[in-house]
Amino acid sequence: MSAAAEDERVMRECLREAAAAEQAGEVPVGAVVVLDGQIIGRGRNASIGTHDPTAHAEIVALRAAGAAVHNYRLGDAELFVSVEPCVMCVGAILQARLRRVVFGCPDPKGGALGGLLDLAQQPGFNHRFAIRGGVCASEARAILQRFFRQRRADGGRS
């Protein structure tokens, strides 16, 4: 299987997590952490239900991955997420020392890997990671658009 096909296969796992988040009334974002071709952590947004502003899909997946390998450093791992990570999540990515981040759709209003700003290009950080955006972007965007369209139709309630 080509690297691009493998990225798409893993991103479909993120999209399943995003759909589960949507079913739970959360903003539909899903993430998985992969190490040596195996998923070692899964996450979906849970901020609304847990009343926790840090419960983004990426953070939930990184916590699960760290627990799986008994280490907060995940230097050989890759994070896949359905939407471009925010500033908080890029901070966690830097702390985890991930090798690569793959995301679905960009987030021009809050993305921190090129959408609103690009923290990966800041010269002061001592860790660099590869980035690939746009994997299954139209599907990821459609899930978000459907969620927010429904939320507006419900008067802002999820």
Coordinates of N, CA and C in Angstrom, one line a residue:
M1 N 0.9 -1.2 0.0 CA 0.0 0.0 0.0 C 0.9 1.2 0.0
S2 N 0.6 2.2 -0.8 CA 1.4 3.4 -0.9 C 1.2 4.2 0.4
A3 N 2.1 5.1 0.7 CA 2.1 6.0 1.9 C 0.8 6.8 1.8
A4 N 0.4 7.4 0.7 CA -0.8 8.2 0.6 C -2.0 7.4 0.9
A5 N -2.1 6.2 0.4 CA -3.2 5.3 0.6 C -3.3 4.9 2.1
E6 N -2.1 4.7 2.7 CA -2.1 4.4 4.2 C -2.6 5.6 5.0
D7 N -2.2 6.8 4.6 CA -2.6 8.0 5.3 C -4.2 8.1 5.2
E8 N -4.7 7.8 4.0 CA -6.1 7.9 3.8 C -6.9 6.9 4.7
R9 N -6.3 5.7 4.7 CA -6.9 4.6 5.5 C -7.0 5.0 7.0
V10 N -5.9 5.5 7.5 CA -5.9 5.9 8.9 C -6.8 7.1 9.1
M11 N -6.8 8.1 8.2 CA -7.7 9.2 8.3 C -9.2 8.8 8.4
R12 N -9.5 7.7 7.8 CA -10.9 7.2 7.9 C -11.2 6.8 9.3
E13 N -10.2 6.3 10.0 CA -10.4 6.0 11.5 C -10.7 7.3 12.2
C14 N -10.0 8.4 11.9 CA -10.3 9.7 12.5 C -11.7 10.2 12.2
L15 N -12.1 10.0 11.0 CA -13.5 10.4 10.6 C -14.6 9.6 11.3
R16 N -14.3 8.3 11.6 CA -15.2 7.5 12.5 C -15.3 8.1 13.9
E17 N -14.1 8.5 14.4 CA -14.1 9.1 15.7 C -14.9 10.4 15.7
A18 N -14.7 11.2 14.6 CA -15.4 12.4 14.5 C -16.9 12.2 14.5
A19 N -17.4 11.2 13.8 CA -18.8 10.9 13.7 C -19.3 10.5 15.1
A20 N -18.5 9.8 15.8 CA -18.9 9.4 17.2 C -19.0 10.6 18.1
A21 N -18.1 11.6 17.9 CA -18.1 12.8 18.7 C -19.4 13.6 18.4
E22 N -19.7 13.6 17.1 CA -21.0 14.3 16.7 C -22.2 13.6 17.3
Q23 N -22.2 12.3 17.3 CA -23.4 11.6 17.9 C -23.5 11.9 19.4
A24 N -22.4 12.3 20.0 CA -22.4 12.6 21.5 C -22.6 14.1 21.7
G25 N -22.9 14.8 20.6 CA -23.2 16.3 20.7 C -21.9 17.1 20.8
E26 N -20.8 16.6 20.5 CA -19.5 17.3 20.6 C -19.1 17.8 19.2
V27 N -18.3 18.8 19.1 CA -17.8 19.2 17.8 C -17.1 18.0 17.2
P28 N -17.4 17.7 16.0 CA -17.0 16.4 15.4 C -15.5 16.4 14.9
V29 N -14.6 16.2 15.8 CA -13.2 16.1 15.4 C -12.7 14.7 16.0
G30 N -12.0 14.0 15.2 CA -11.4 12.7 15.7 C -10.0 12.6 15.4
A31 N -9.3 11.9 16.3 CA -7.8 11.7 16.1 C -7.4 10.3 16.5
V32 N -6.3 9.9 15.9 CA -5.6 8.6 16.3 C -4.1 8.9 16.3
V33 N -3.4 8.1 17.1 CA -2.0 8.1 17.1 C -1.5 6.7 16.7
V34 N -0.6 6.7 15.7 CA 0.0 5.5 15.1 C 1.4 5.4 15.4
L35 N 1.8 4.2 15.8 CA 3.2 3.8 16.1 C 3.5 2.5 15.4
D36 N 4.5 2.4 14.6 CA 4.8 1.2 13.9 C 3.6 0.6 13.1
G37 N 2.8 1.4 12.5 CA 1.7 1.0 11.8 C 0.5 0.6 12.6
Q38 N 0.5 0.7 13.9 CA -0.6 0.3 14.7 C -1.2 1.5 15.5
I39 N -2.5 1.5 15.6 CA -3.1 2.6 16.4 C -2.9 2.3 17.8
I40 N -2.3 3.3 18.5 CA -2.0 3.1 20.0 C -2.8 4.1 20.8
G41 N -3.5 5.0 20.1 CA -4.4 6.0 20.9 C -5.5 6.5 20.0
R42 N -6.6 6.6 20.5 CA -7.8 7.2 19.8 C -8.4 8.3 20.7
G43 N -8.9 9.3 20.0 CA -9.6 10.4 20.7 C -10.6 11.1 19.8
R44 N -11.6 11.6 20.5 CA -12.6 12.5 19.9 C -12.9 13.6 20.8
N45 N -13.3 14.7 20.3 CA -13.6 15.9 21.1 C -14.6 15.5 22.2
A46 N -14.3 16.0 23.4 CA -15.1 15.6 24.6 C -15.3 16.8 25.5
S47 N -14.9 18.0 25.0 CA -14.9 19.2 25.9 C -16.3 19.5 26.5
I48 N -17.3 19.4 25.7 CA -18.7 19.8 26.1 C -19.2 18.8 27.2
G49 N -19.1 17.5 26.9 CA -19.6 16.6 27.9 C -18.8 16.5 29.2
T50 N -17.5 16.7 29.1 CA -16.6 16.6 30.3 C -16.4 18.0 31.0
H51 N -16.9 19.0 30.3 CA -16.6 20.4 30.9 C -15.1 20.7 31.0
D52 N -14.4 20.2 30.0 CA -12.9 20.3 30.0 C -12.4 20.9 28.8
P53 N -12.0 22.2 28.8 CA -11.5 22.8 27.6 C -10.3 22.2 27.0
T54 N -9.6 21.3 27.7 CA -8.5 20.6 27.1 C -8.8 19.3 26.4
A55 N -10.1 18.9 26.5 CA -10.5 17.5 26.0 C -10.7 17.6 24.5
H56 N -9.7 18.1 23.7 CA -9.8 18.0 22.3 C -9.4 16.6 21.8
A57 N -9.8 16.2 20.6 CA -9.5 14.9 20.1 C -8.0 14.6 20.2
E58 N -7.2 15.5 19.8 CA -5.7 15.3 19.8 C -5.2 15.0 21.2
I59 N -5.6 15.8 22.2 CA -5.2 15.6 23.5 C -5.6 14.3 24.1
V60 N -6.9 13.9 23.8 CA -7.4 12.6 24.3 C -6.6 11.5 23.7
A61 N -6.3 11.6 22.4 CA -5.6 10.5 21.7 C -4.1 10.4 22.2
L62 N -3.5 11.6 22.4 CA -2.1 11.6 22.9 C -2.1 11.0 24.3
R63 N -3.0 11.3 25.2 CA -3.1 10.7 26.5 C -3.2 9.2 26.4
A64 N -4.0 8.7 25.6 CA -4.2 7.3 25.4 C -2.9 6.6 24.9
A65 N -2.3 7.3 23.9 CA -1.0 6.8 23.4 C 0.1 6.7 24.4
G66 N 0.2 7.8 25.2 CA 1.2 7.9 26.2 C 1.0 6.8 27.2
A67 N -0.3 6.5 27.6 CA -0.6 5.5 28.6 C -0.2 4.1 28.0
A68 N -0.5 3.9 26.7 CA -0.2 2.6 26.0 C 1.3 2.3 26.0
V69 N 2.1 3.3 25.8 CA 3.6 3.0 25.7 C 4.3 3.4 27.0
H70 N 3.6 3.9 28.0 CA 4.1 4.3 29.3 C 5.2 5.4 29.2
N71 N 4.9 6.3 28.3 CA 5.8 7.4 28.1 C 5.1 8.6 27.5
Y72 N 5.3 9.8 27.9 CA 4.7 11.0 27.3 C 5.4 11.4 26.0
R73 N 6.6 10.9 25.8 CA 7.4 11.2 24.6 C 7.0 10.1 23.6
L74 N 6.6 10.6 22.4 CA 6.1 9.7 21.4 C 6.8 10.0 20.1
G75 N 8.2 10.0 20.2 CA 9.0 10.5 19.1 C 8.9 9.7 17.8
D76 N 8.5 8.5 17.8 CA 8.4 7.7 16.5 C 6.9 7.6 16.1
A77 N 6.1 8.3 16.8 CA 4.6 8.2 16.5 C 4.1 9.3 15.5
E78 N 3.0 9.1 15.0 CA 2.3 10.0 14.1 C 0.9 10.3 14.6
L79 N 0.5 11.5 14.5 CA -0.9 11.9 14.9 C -1.7 12.2 13.7
F80 N -2.8 11.6 13.6 CA -3.8 11.9 12.5 C -5.0 12.5 13.1
V81 N -5.4 13.6 12.5 CA -6.6 14.3 13.1 C -7.4 14.9 12.0
S82 N -8.7 14.8 12.1 CA -9.6 15.2 11.0 C -9.6 16.7 10.7
V83 N -9.2 17.5 11.6 CA -9.1 19.0 11.4 C -7.8 19.5 11.9
E84 N -7.3 20.5 11.2 CA -6.0 21.1 11.6 C -6.0 21.4 13.1
P85 N -4.9 21.0 13.8 CA -4.8 21.3 15.2 C -4.8 22.8 15.6
C86 N -5.3 23.1 16.8 CA -5.3 24.4 17.3 C -3.9 24.7 18.0
V87 N -3.8 25.9 18.6 CA -2.6 26.2 19.3 C -2.3 25.3 20.5
M88 N -3.3 25.0 21.3 CA -3.1 24.1 22.4 C -2.6 22.7 22.0
C89 N -3.2 22.2 20.9 CA -2.9 20.9 20.5 C -1.5 20.8 19.8
V90 N -1.1 21.9 19.1 CA 0.2 21.9 18.6 C 1.2 22.0 19.7
G91 N 0.9 22.7 20.8 CA 1.8 22.6 22.0 C 2.0 21.2 22.5
A92 N 0.9 20.5 22.6 CA 1.0 19.1 23.0 C 1.8 18.2 22.1
I93 N 1.6 18.5 20.8 CA 2.4 17.8 19.7 C 3.9 18.0 19.9
L94 N 4.2 19.3 20.2 CA 5.6 19.6 20.4 C 6.2 18.9 21.7
Q95 N 5.4 18.9 22.7 CA 5.8 18.2 24.0 C 6.0 16.7 23.8
A96 N 5.1 16.1 23.0 CA 5.2 14.7 22.8 C 6.3 14.3 21.8
R97 N 6.8 15.3 21.1 CA 7.9 15.1 20.2 C 7.5 14.1 19.0
L98 N 6.3 14.3 18.5 CA 5.8 13.5 17.5 C 6.6 13.6 16.2
R99 N 6.7 12.6 15.4 CA 7.4 12.5 14.2 C 6.7 13.2 13.1
R100 N 5.4 13.1 13.0 CA 4.6 13.6 11.9 C 3.1 13.8 12.4
V101 N 2.5 14.8 11.7 CA 1.1 15.1 11.9 C 0.4 15.2 10.6
V102 N -0.7 14.4 10.5 CA -1.5 14.4 9.2 C -2.9 14.9 9.6
F103 N -3.4 15.9 8.9 CA -4.7 16.4 9.2 C -5.6 16.4 8.0
G104 N -6.9 16.4 8.2 CA -7.9 16.5 7.1 C -8.1 17.9 6.6
C105 N -9.1 18.6 7.1 CA -9.3 19.9 6.5 C -8.6 21.0 7.3
P106 N -8.2 22.0 6.7 CA -7.6 23.2 7.4 C -8.6 23.9 8.2
D107 N -8.1 24.7 9.2 CA -9.0 25.5 10.0 C -8.5 26.9 9.9
P108 N -9.0 27.7 9.0 CA -8.6 29.1 8.9 C -8.8 30.0 10.1
K109 N -9.8 29.6 10.9 CA -10.1 30.5 12.1 C -9.3 30.1 13.3
G110 N -8.8 28.9 13.4 CA -8.1 28.5 14.6 C -6.9 27.5 14.4
G111 N -6.7 27.1 13.2 CA -5.6 26.2 12.9 C -4.2 26.8 13.2
A112 N -3.3 26.0 13.8 CA -2.0 26.5 14.1 C -0.9 25.8 13.4
L113 N -1.3 25.1 12.3 CA -0.3 24.5 11.4 C -0.4 25.1 10.0
G114 N -0.8 26.4 9.9 CA -0.9 27.0 8.6 C -2.2 27.7 8.3
G115 N -3.2 27.3 9.1 CA -4.5 27.9 8.9 C -4.6 29.4 9.3
L116 N -4.6 29.6 10.6 CA -4.6 30.9 11.2 C -3.2 31.4 11.4
L117 N -2.3 30.5 11.9 CA -0.9 30.7 12.0 C -0.2 29.4 11.9
D118 N 1.2 29.5 11.9 CA 1.9 28.2 11.7 C 3.0 28.1 12.8
L119 N 2.7 27.5 13.9 CA 3.6 27.3 15.0 C 4.8 26.4 14.7
A120 N 4.6 25.5 13.7 CA 5.7 24.6 13.3 C 6.8 25.3 12.7
Q121 N 6.6 26.5 12.2 CA 7.7 27.3 11.6 C 8.3 28.3 12.5
Q122 N 7.9 28.3 13.8 CA 8.5 29.3 14.7 C 10.0 28.8 15.0
P123 N 10.9 29.7 14.9 CA 12.3 29.3 15.0 C 12.8 28.9 16.4
G124 N 12.1 29.3 17.5 CA 12.5 29.0 18.8 C 12.3 27.6 19.3
F125 N 11.4 26.9 18.7 CA 11.1 25.5 19.1 C 12.3 24.6 18.8
N126 N 12.6 23.7 19.7 CA 13.7 22.7 19.5 C 13.2 21.4 18.9
H127 N 12.0 21.3 18.5 CA 11.5 20.1 17.9 C 10.8 20.4 16.6
R128 N 11.0 19.6 15.6 CA 10.4 19.8 14.3 C 9.7 18.5 13.9
F129 N 8.6 18.6 13.2 CA 7.9 17.4 12.8 C 7.3 17.6 11.4
A130 N 7.1 16.5 10.7 CA 6.6 16.6 9.3 C 5.1 16.9 9.4
I131 N 4.6 17.5 8.4 CA 3.1 17.9 8.4 C 2.6 17.5 7.0
R132 N 1.4 16.9 7.0 CA 0.7 16.7 5.7 C -0.8 17.0 6.0
G133 N -1.3 18.0 5.3 CA -2.7 18.4 5.4 C -3.5 18.0 4.2
G134 N -4.8 18.1 4.3 CA -5.7 17.8 3.2 C -6.1 16.4 2.9
V135 N -5.8 15.5 3.8 CA -6.1 14.1 3.6 C -7.6 13.9 4.0
C136 N -8.4 13.5 3.0 CA -9.8 13.3 3.2 C -10.5 14.7 3.7
A137 N -9.9 15.8 3.2 CA -10.4 17.1 3.6 C -11.9 17.3 3.3
S138 N -12.4 16.9 2.2 CA -13.8 17.2 1.9 C -14.7 16.5 2.8
E139 N -14.4 15.3 3.2 CA -15.2 14.5 4.1 C -15.2 15.1 5.5
A140 N -14.0 15.5 6.0 CA -13.9 16.1 7.3 C -14.6 17.5 7.3
R141 N -14.5 18.3 6.3 CA -15.2 19.6 6.2 C -16.7 19.3 6.2
A142 N -17.1 18.3 5.5 CA -18.6 18.1 5.4 C -19.2 17.7 6.8
I143 N -18.4 16.9 7.5 CA -18.9 16.6 8.9 C -19.0 17.8 9.8
L144 N -18.0 18.7 9.7 CA -18.1 19.9 10.5 C -19.2 20.8 10.1
Q145 N -19.3 21.0 8.7 CA -20.4 21.9 8.2 C -21.8 21.4 8.6
R146 N -22.0 20.1 8.5 CA -23.3 19.5 8.9 C -23.6 19.8 10.4
F147 N -22.6 19.6 11.2 CA -22.7 19.8 12.7 C -23.1 21.2 13.0
F148 N -22.4 22.2 12.4 CA -22.6 23.6 12.7 C -23.9 24.1 12.0
R149 N -24.3 23.6 10.9 CA -25.6 23.9 10.3 C -26.7 23.4 11.2
Q150 N -26.6 22.2 11.7 CA -27.6 21.7 12.6 C -27.7 22.5 13.9
R151 N -26.5 22.9 14.4 CA -26.5 23.6 15.6 C -27.1 25.0 15.5
R152 N -26.9 25.6 14.3 CA -27.5 26.9 14.1 C -29.1 26.7 13.9
A153 N -29.5 25.7 13.3 CA -30.9 25.4 13.1 C -31.6 25.1 14.5
D154 N -30.8 24.6 15.4 CA -31.3 24.3 16.8 C -31.2 25.5 17.7
G155 N -30.8 26.7 17.1 CA -30.7 27.9 18.0 C -29.4 27.9 18.8
G156 N -28.4 27.2 18.4 CA -27.1 27.2 19.1 C -27.0 26.1 20.1
R157 N -28.0 25.3 20.3 CA -27.8 24.1 21.2 C -27.4 22.9 20.4
S158 N -26.6 22.1 21.0 CA -26.1 20.9 20.3 C -27.0 19.7 20.7

